PDB file of C-alpha atoms in Angstrom:
ATOM      1  CA  UNK A   1       2.623  -2.931  15.394  1.00 76.00           C
ATOM      2  CA  UNK A   2      -0.823  -3.930  14.228  1.00 85.00           C
ATOM      3  CA  UNK A   3      -1.810  -7.495  15.185  1.00 84.00           C
ATOM      4  CA  UNK A   4      -2.591  -9.777  12.249  1.00 87.00           C
ATOM      5  CA  UNK A   5      -6.207 -10.258  13.378  1.00 90.00           C
ATOM      6  CA  UNK A   6      -6.848  -6.547  12.688  1.00 94.00           C
ATOM      7  CA  UNK A   7      -5.435  -6.505   9.143  1.00 97.00           C
ATOM      8  CA  UNK A   8      -8.759  -7.043   7.363  1.00 97.00           C
ATOM      9  CA  UNK A   9     -10.518  -4.060   8.926  1.00 97.00           C
ATOM     10  CA  UNK A  10      -7.751  -1.688   7.854  1.00 98.00           C
ATOM     11  CA  UNK A  11      -7.562  -3.279   4.399  1.00 98.00           C
ATOM     12  CA  UNK A  12     -11.278  -2.556   3.949  1.00 98.00           C
ATOM     13  CA  UNK A  13     -10.492   1.132   4.488  1.00 98.00           C
ATOM     14  CA  UNK A  14      -7.745   0.908   1.867  1.00 98.00           C
ATOM     15  CA  UNK A  15     -10.288  -0.706  -0.480  1.00 98.00           C
ATOM     16  CA  UNK A  16     -12.589   2.282   0.047  1.00 98.00           C
ATOM     17  CA  UNK A  17      -9.721   4.508  -1.125  1.00 98.00           C
ATOM     18  CA  UNK A  18      -9.205   2.241  -4.150  1.00 98.00           C
ATOM     19  CA  UNK A  19     -12.893   2.664  -5.015  1.00 98.00           C
ATOM     20  CA  UNK A  20     -12.463   6.456  -4.986  1.00 98.00           C
ATOM     21  CA  UNK A  21      -9.518   6.065  -7.379  1.00 98.00           C
ATOM     22  CA  UNK A  22     -11.552   3.848  -9.694  1.00 97.00           C
ATOM     23  CA  UNK A  23     -14.472   6.288  -9.706  1.00 97.00           C
ATOM     24  CA  UNK A  24     -12.138   9.064 -10.885  1.00 96.00           C
ATOM     25  CA  UNK A  25     -10.440   7.026 -13.625  1.00 97.00           C
ATOM     26  CA  UNK A  26      -7.304   6.191 -11.649  1.00 98.00           C
ATOM     27  CA  UNK A  27      -5.889   2.683 -11.309  1.00 98.00           C
ATOM     28  CA  UNK A  28      -7.771   1.517  -8.198  1.00 98.00           C
ATOM     29  CA  UNK A  29      -5.088   1.301  -5.557  1.00 98.00           C
ATOM     30  CA  UNK A  30      -5.737   2.634  -2.076  1.00 98.00           C
ATOM     31  CA  UNK A  31      -3.587   2.931   1.018  1.00 98.00           C
ATOM     32  CA  UNK A  32      -3.967   3.630   4.727  1.00 98.00           C
ATOM     33  CA  UNK A  33      -1.105   4.500   7.105  1.00 98.00           C
ATOM     34  CA  UNK A  34      -1.660   3.534  10.743  1.00 98.00           C
ATOM     35  CA  UNK A  35       0.322   4.518  13.841  1.00 97.00           C
ATOM     36  CA  UNK A  36      -0.602   3.228  17.304  1.00 95.00           C
ATOM     37  CA  UNK A  37      -4.029   2.148  16.063  1.00 95.00           C
ATOM     38  CA  UNK A  38      -4.809   5.588  14.597  1.00 97.00           C
ATOM     39  CA  UNK A  39      -5.121   6.296  10.881  1.00 98.00           C
ATOM     40  CA  UNK A  40      -2.662   9.092  10.176  1.00 98.00           C
ATOM     41  CA  UNK A  41      -2.962   9.141   6.379  1.00 98.00           C
ATOM     42  CA  UNK A  42      -5.116   7.751   3.616  1.00 98.00           C
ATOM     43  CA  UNK A  43      -4.642   8.045  -0.110  1.00 98.00           C
ATOM     44  CA  UNK A  44      -5.416   6.575  -3.483  1.00 98.00           C
ATOM     45  CA  UNK A  45      -3.597   6.744  -6.799  1.00 98.00           C
ATOM     46  CA  UNK A  46      -3.531  10.224  -8.341  1.00 98.00           C
ATOM     47  CA  UNK A  47      -1.205   9.572 -11.279  1.00 98.00           C
ATOM     48  CA  UNK A  48      -3.667  10.625 -13.992  1.00 97.00           C
ATOM     49  CA  UNK A  49      -5.190  13.474 -12.002  1.00 97.00           C
ATOM     50  CA  UNK A  50      -1.825  15.073 -11.222  1.00 98.00           C
ATOM     51  CA  UNK A  51       0.049  13.879 -14.350  1.00 98.00           C
ATOM     52  CA  UNK A  52       2.702  12.660 -11.921  1.00 98.00           C
ATOM     53  CA  UNK A  53       3.933   9.088 -12.307  1.00 98.00           C
ATOM     54  CA  UNK A  54       5.082   9.099  -8.675  1.00 98.00           C
ATOM     55  CA  UNK A  55       1.621   9.863  -7.251  1.00 98.00           C
ATOM     56  CA  UNK A  56       1.007   6.290  -6.120  1.00 98.00           C
ATOM     57  CA  UNK A  57      -1.187   5.750  -3.063  1.00 98.00           C
ATOM     58  CA  UNK A  58       1.741   4.378  -1.049  1.00 98.00           C
ATOM     59  CA  UNK A  59       3.972   7.370  -1.766  1.00 98.00           C
ATOM     60  CA  UNK A  60       1.201   9.832  -0.896  1.00 98.00           C
ATOM     61  CA  UNK A  61       0.520   8.091   2.427  1.00 98.00           C
ATOM     62  CA  UNK A  62       4.208   7.918   3.327  1.00 98.00           C
ATOM     63  CA  UNK A  63       4.680  11.602   2.492  1.00 98.00           C
ATOM     64  CA  UNK A  64       1.752  12.589   4.713  1.00 98.00           C
ATOM     65  CA  UNK A  65       3.067  10.420   7.531  1.00 98.00           C
ATOM     66  CA  UNK A  66       6.575  11.830   7.289  1.00 98.00           C
ATOM     67  CA  UNK A  67       5.259  15.391   7.357  1.00 98.00           C
ATOM     68  CA  UNK A  68       3.684  14.603  10.732  1.00 97.00           C
ATOM     69  CA  UNK A  69       6.237  12.266  12.322  1.00 97.00           C
ATOM     70  CA  UNK A  70       9.530  12.638  10.457  1.00 95.00           C
ATOM     71  CA  UNK A  71      11.382  10.246   8.205  1.00 94.00           C
ATOM     72  CA  UNK A  72      11.350   7.252  10.565  1.00 96.00           C
ATOM     73  CA  UNK A  73       7.992   5.503  10.347  1.00 98.00           C
ATOM     74  CA  UNK A  74       9.153   2.379  12.183  1.00 97.00           C
ATOM     75  CA  UNK A  75       6.068   2.478  14.427  1.00 97.00           C
ATOM     76  CA  UNK A  76       3.694   2.633  11.444  1.00 98.00           C
ATOM     77  CA  UNK A  77       1.907   0.081   9.281  1.00 98.00           C
ATOM     78  CA  UNK A  78       0.999   0.769   5.652  1.00 98.00           C
ATOM     79  CA  UNK A  79      -2.007  -1.081   4.237  1.00 98.00           C
ATOM     80  CA  UNK A  80      -2.206  -1.069   0.441  1.00 98.00           C
ATOM     81  CA  UNK A  81      -4.560  -2.943  -1.862  1.00 98.00           C
ATOM     82  CA  UNK A  82      -1.880  -4.027  -4.362  1.00 98.00           C
ATOM     83  CA  UNK A  83       1.662  -5.261  -3.881  1.00 98.00           C
ATOM     84  CA  UNK A  84       3.964  -2.250  -4.164  1.00 98.00           C
ATOM     85  CA  UNK A  85       6.192  -1.581  -7.177  1.00 98.00           C
ATOM     86  CA  UNK A  86       9.938  -0.934  -6.935  1.00 97.00           C
ATOM     87  CA  UNK A  87       9.464   2.795  -6.339  1.00 98.00           C
ATOM     88  CA  UNK A  88       6.956   2.313  -3.533  1.00 98.00           C
ATOM     89  CA  UNK A  89       8.846  -0.565  -1.931  1.00 97.00           C
ATOM     90  CA  UNK A  90      12.001   1.553  -1.961  1.00 96.00           C
ATOM     91  CA  UNK A  91      10.081   4.407  -0.344  1.00 97.00           C
ATOM     92  CA  UNK A  92       8.847   2.057   2.401  1.00 97.00           C
ATOM     93  CA  UNK A  93      12.408   0.935   3.074  1.00 96.00           C
ATOM     94  CA  UNK A  94      13.777   4.489   3.064  1.00 95.00           C
ATOM     95  CA  UNK A  95      10.976   5.686   5.359  1.00 97.00           C
ATOM     96  CA  UNK A  96      11.962   2.845   7.703  1.00 96.00           C
ATOM     97  CA  UNK A  97       8.377   1.615   7.730  1.00 97.00           C
ATOM     98  CA  UNK A  98       7.607  -0.956  10.417  1.00 96.00           C
ATOM     99  CA  UNK A  99       5.028  -3.102   8.622  1.00 97.00           C
ATOM    100  CA  UNK A 100       3.670  -3.332   5.091  1.00 98.00           C
ATOM    101  CA  UNK A 101       0.407  -5.189   4.510  1.00 98.00           C
ATOM    102  CA  UNK A 102      -0.949  -5.617   0.982  1.00 98.00           C
ATOM    103  CA  UNK A 103      -3.875  -7.299  -0.707  1.00 98.00           C
ATOM    104  CA  UNK A 104      -3.411  -8.396  -4.326  1.00 98.00           C
ATOM    105  CA  UNK A 105      -0.147  -9.932  -5.467  1.00 98.00           C
ATOM    106  CA  UNK A 106       1.375  -8.374  -8.606  1.00 97.00           C
ATOM    107  CA  UNK A 107       3.238 -10.926 -10.715  1.00 95.00           C
ATOM    108  CA  UNK A 108       4.179  -8.241 -13.257  1.00 95.00           C
ATOM    109  CA  UNK A 109       5.787  -5.539 -11.112  1.00 96.00           C
ATOM    110  CA  UNK A 110       5.354  -6.506  -7.460  1.00 97.00           C
ATOM    111  CA  UNK A 111       8.540  -5.992  -5.472  1.00 96.00           C
ATOM    112  CA  UNK A 112       7.608  -7.614  -2.167  1.00 95.00           C
ATOM    113  CA  UNK A 113       7.994 -11.206  -3.300  1.00 92.00           C
ATOM    114  CA  UNK A 114       6.039 -11.715  -6.530  1.00 95.00           C
ATOM    115  CA  UNK A 115       8.343 -10.454  -9.289  1.00 95.00           C
ATOM    116  CA  UNK A 116      11.288  -9.677  -7.020  1.00 93.00           C
ATOM    117  CA  UNK A 117      11.676  -9.076  -3.298  1.00 93.00           C
ATOM    118  CA  UNK A 118      13.324  -5.842  -2.235  1.00 93.00           C
ATOM    119  CA  UNK A 119      12.235  -6.450   1.354  1.00 90.00           C
ATOM    120  CA  UNK A 120      14.314  -9.597   1.883  1.00 80.00           C
ATOM    121  CA  UNK A 121      16.862  -7.958   4.194  1.00 78.00           C
ATOM    122  CA  UNK A 122      19.180  -6.858   1.396  1.00 76.00           C
ATOM    123  CA  UNK A 123      19.202  -3.258   2.675  1.00 81.00           C
ATOM    124  CA  UNK A 124      20.115  -1.672   5.992  1.00 80.00           C
ATOM    125  CA  UNK A 125      16.429  -1.472   6.967  1.00 84.00           C
ATOM    126  CA  UNK A 126      13.975  -4.276   6.344  1.00 87.00           C
ATOM    127  CA  UNK A 127      10.205  -4.031   6.446  1.00 94.00           C
ATOM    128  CA  UNK A 128       7.953  -6.733   7.902  1.00 94.00           C
ATOM    129  CA  UNK A 129       5.645  -7.718   5.009  1.00 97.00           C
ATOM    130  CA  UNK A 130       2.306  -9.529   4.877  1.00 97.00           C
ATOM    131  CA  UNK A 131       0.613 -10.209   1.531  1.00 98.00           C
ATOM    132  CA  UNK A 132      -2.699 -11.609   0.342  1.00 98.00           C
ATOM    133  CA  UNK A 133      -4.958  -9.841   2.872  1.00 98.00           C
ATOM    134  CA  UNK A 134      -8.464  -9.664   1.351  1.00 98.00           C
ATOM    135  CA  UNK A 135      -6.744 -10.714  -1.855  1.00 98.00           C
ATOM    136  CA  UNK A 136      -9.925 -11.588  -3.768  1.00 98.00           C
ATOM    137  CA  UNK A 137     -11.561  -8.225  -3.070  1.00 98.00           C
ATOM    138  CA  UNK A 138      -8.387  -6.327  -3.914  1.00 98.00           C
ATOM    139  CA  UNK A 139      -7.914  -8.295  -7.134  1.00 98.00           C
ATOM    140  CA  UNK A 140     -11.556  -7.869  -8.114  1.00 98.00           C
ATOM    141  CA  UNK A 141     -11.544  -4.068  -8.117  1.00 98.00           C
ATOM    142  CA  UNK A 142      -8.424  -4.080 -10.312  1.00 97.00           C
ATOM    143  CA  UNK A 143      -9.838  -6.691 -12.708  1.00 97.00           C
ATOM    144  CA  UNK A 144     -13.132  -4.833 -13.124  1.00 97.00           C
ATOM    145  CA  UNK A 145     -11.314  -1.545 -13.745  1.00 96.00           C
ATOM    146  CA  UNK A 146      -9.083  -2.950 -16.480  1.00 93.00           C
ATOM    147  CA  UNK A 147     -11.933  -4.923 -18.112  1.00 93.00           C
ATOM    148  CA  UNK A 148     -13.922  -1.688 -18.393  1.00 91.00           C
ATOM    149  CA  UNK A 149     -10.985  -0.025 -20.207  1.00 83.00           C
ATOM    150  CA  UNK A 150     -10.962  -2.713 -22.895  1.00 77.00           C
TER     151      UNK A 150
END
C-alpha cells in the first residue's frame, strides 16, 4: 500500500483531473488509481458529458483498473478529491479496494464517515480509508465551480 507520506503527491494528480472536469462543465472531482507505485488509471467526472449518472471519477478509475487486473483491487489505492458517495463507496468495497484516500469531506452525501460510513467493517470486505488529504485545495475547486454556477 501507499505510505501516508506519499498521499499528497498522488492527490495533486487527482486535483489535475478535477481541473479537467471543471474546465468541461463537470463537477470537479478527479481520481487516480495506483498499484505498486504506478498509476494504472486516472479519471474525472463525466456525468454531463456522457449523460450517465454513474460516470463518477471513482467508478471510471475502478472500471479501468478491473479491466487490467480483475475484480480484486486489494493491492490498489484510489485517490479521489471528494469523499465518495454511496454508489462509489459500494464500488470500492465490491472491487475489494485496498486503500481509499480522499480530499474534501462531503457532509451532504459522503459515505466514508461524514454523512454515513459504509466502510466501517459492516461488509465482508473493508477498505482502509484516509480523509482530508489536501482538503483545502480539494474544497476550493468545488466551491469555485458551484459559485460560478450561481
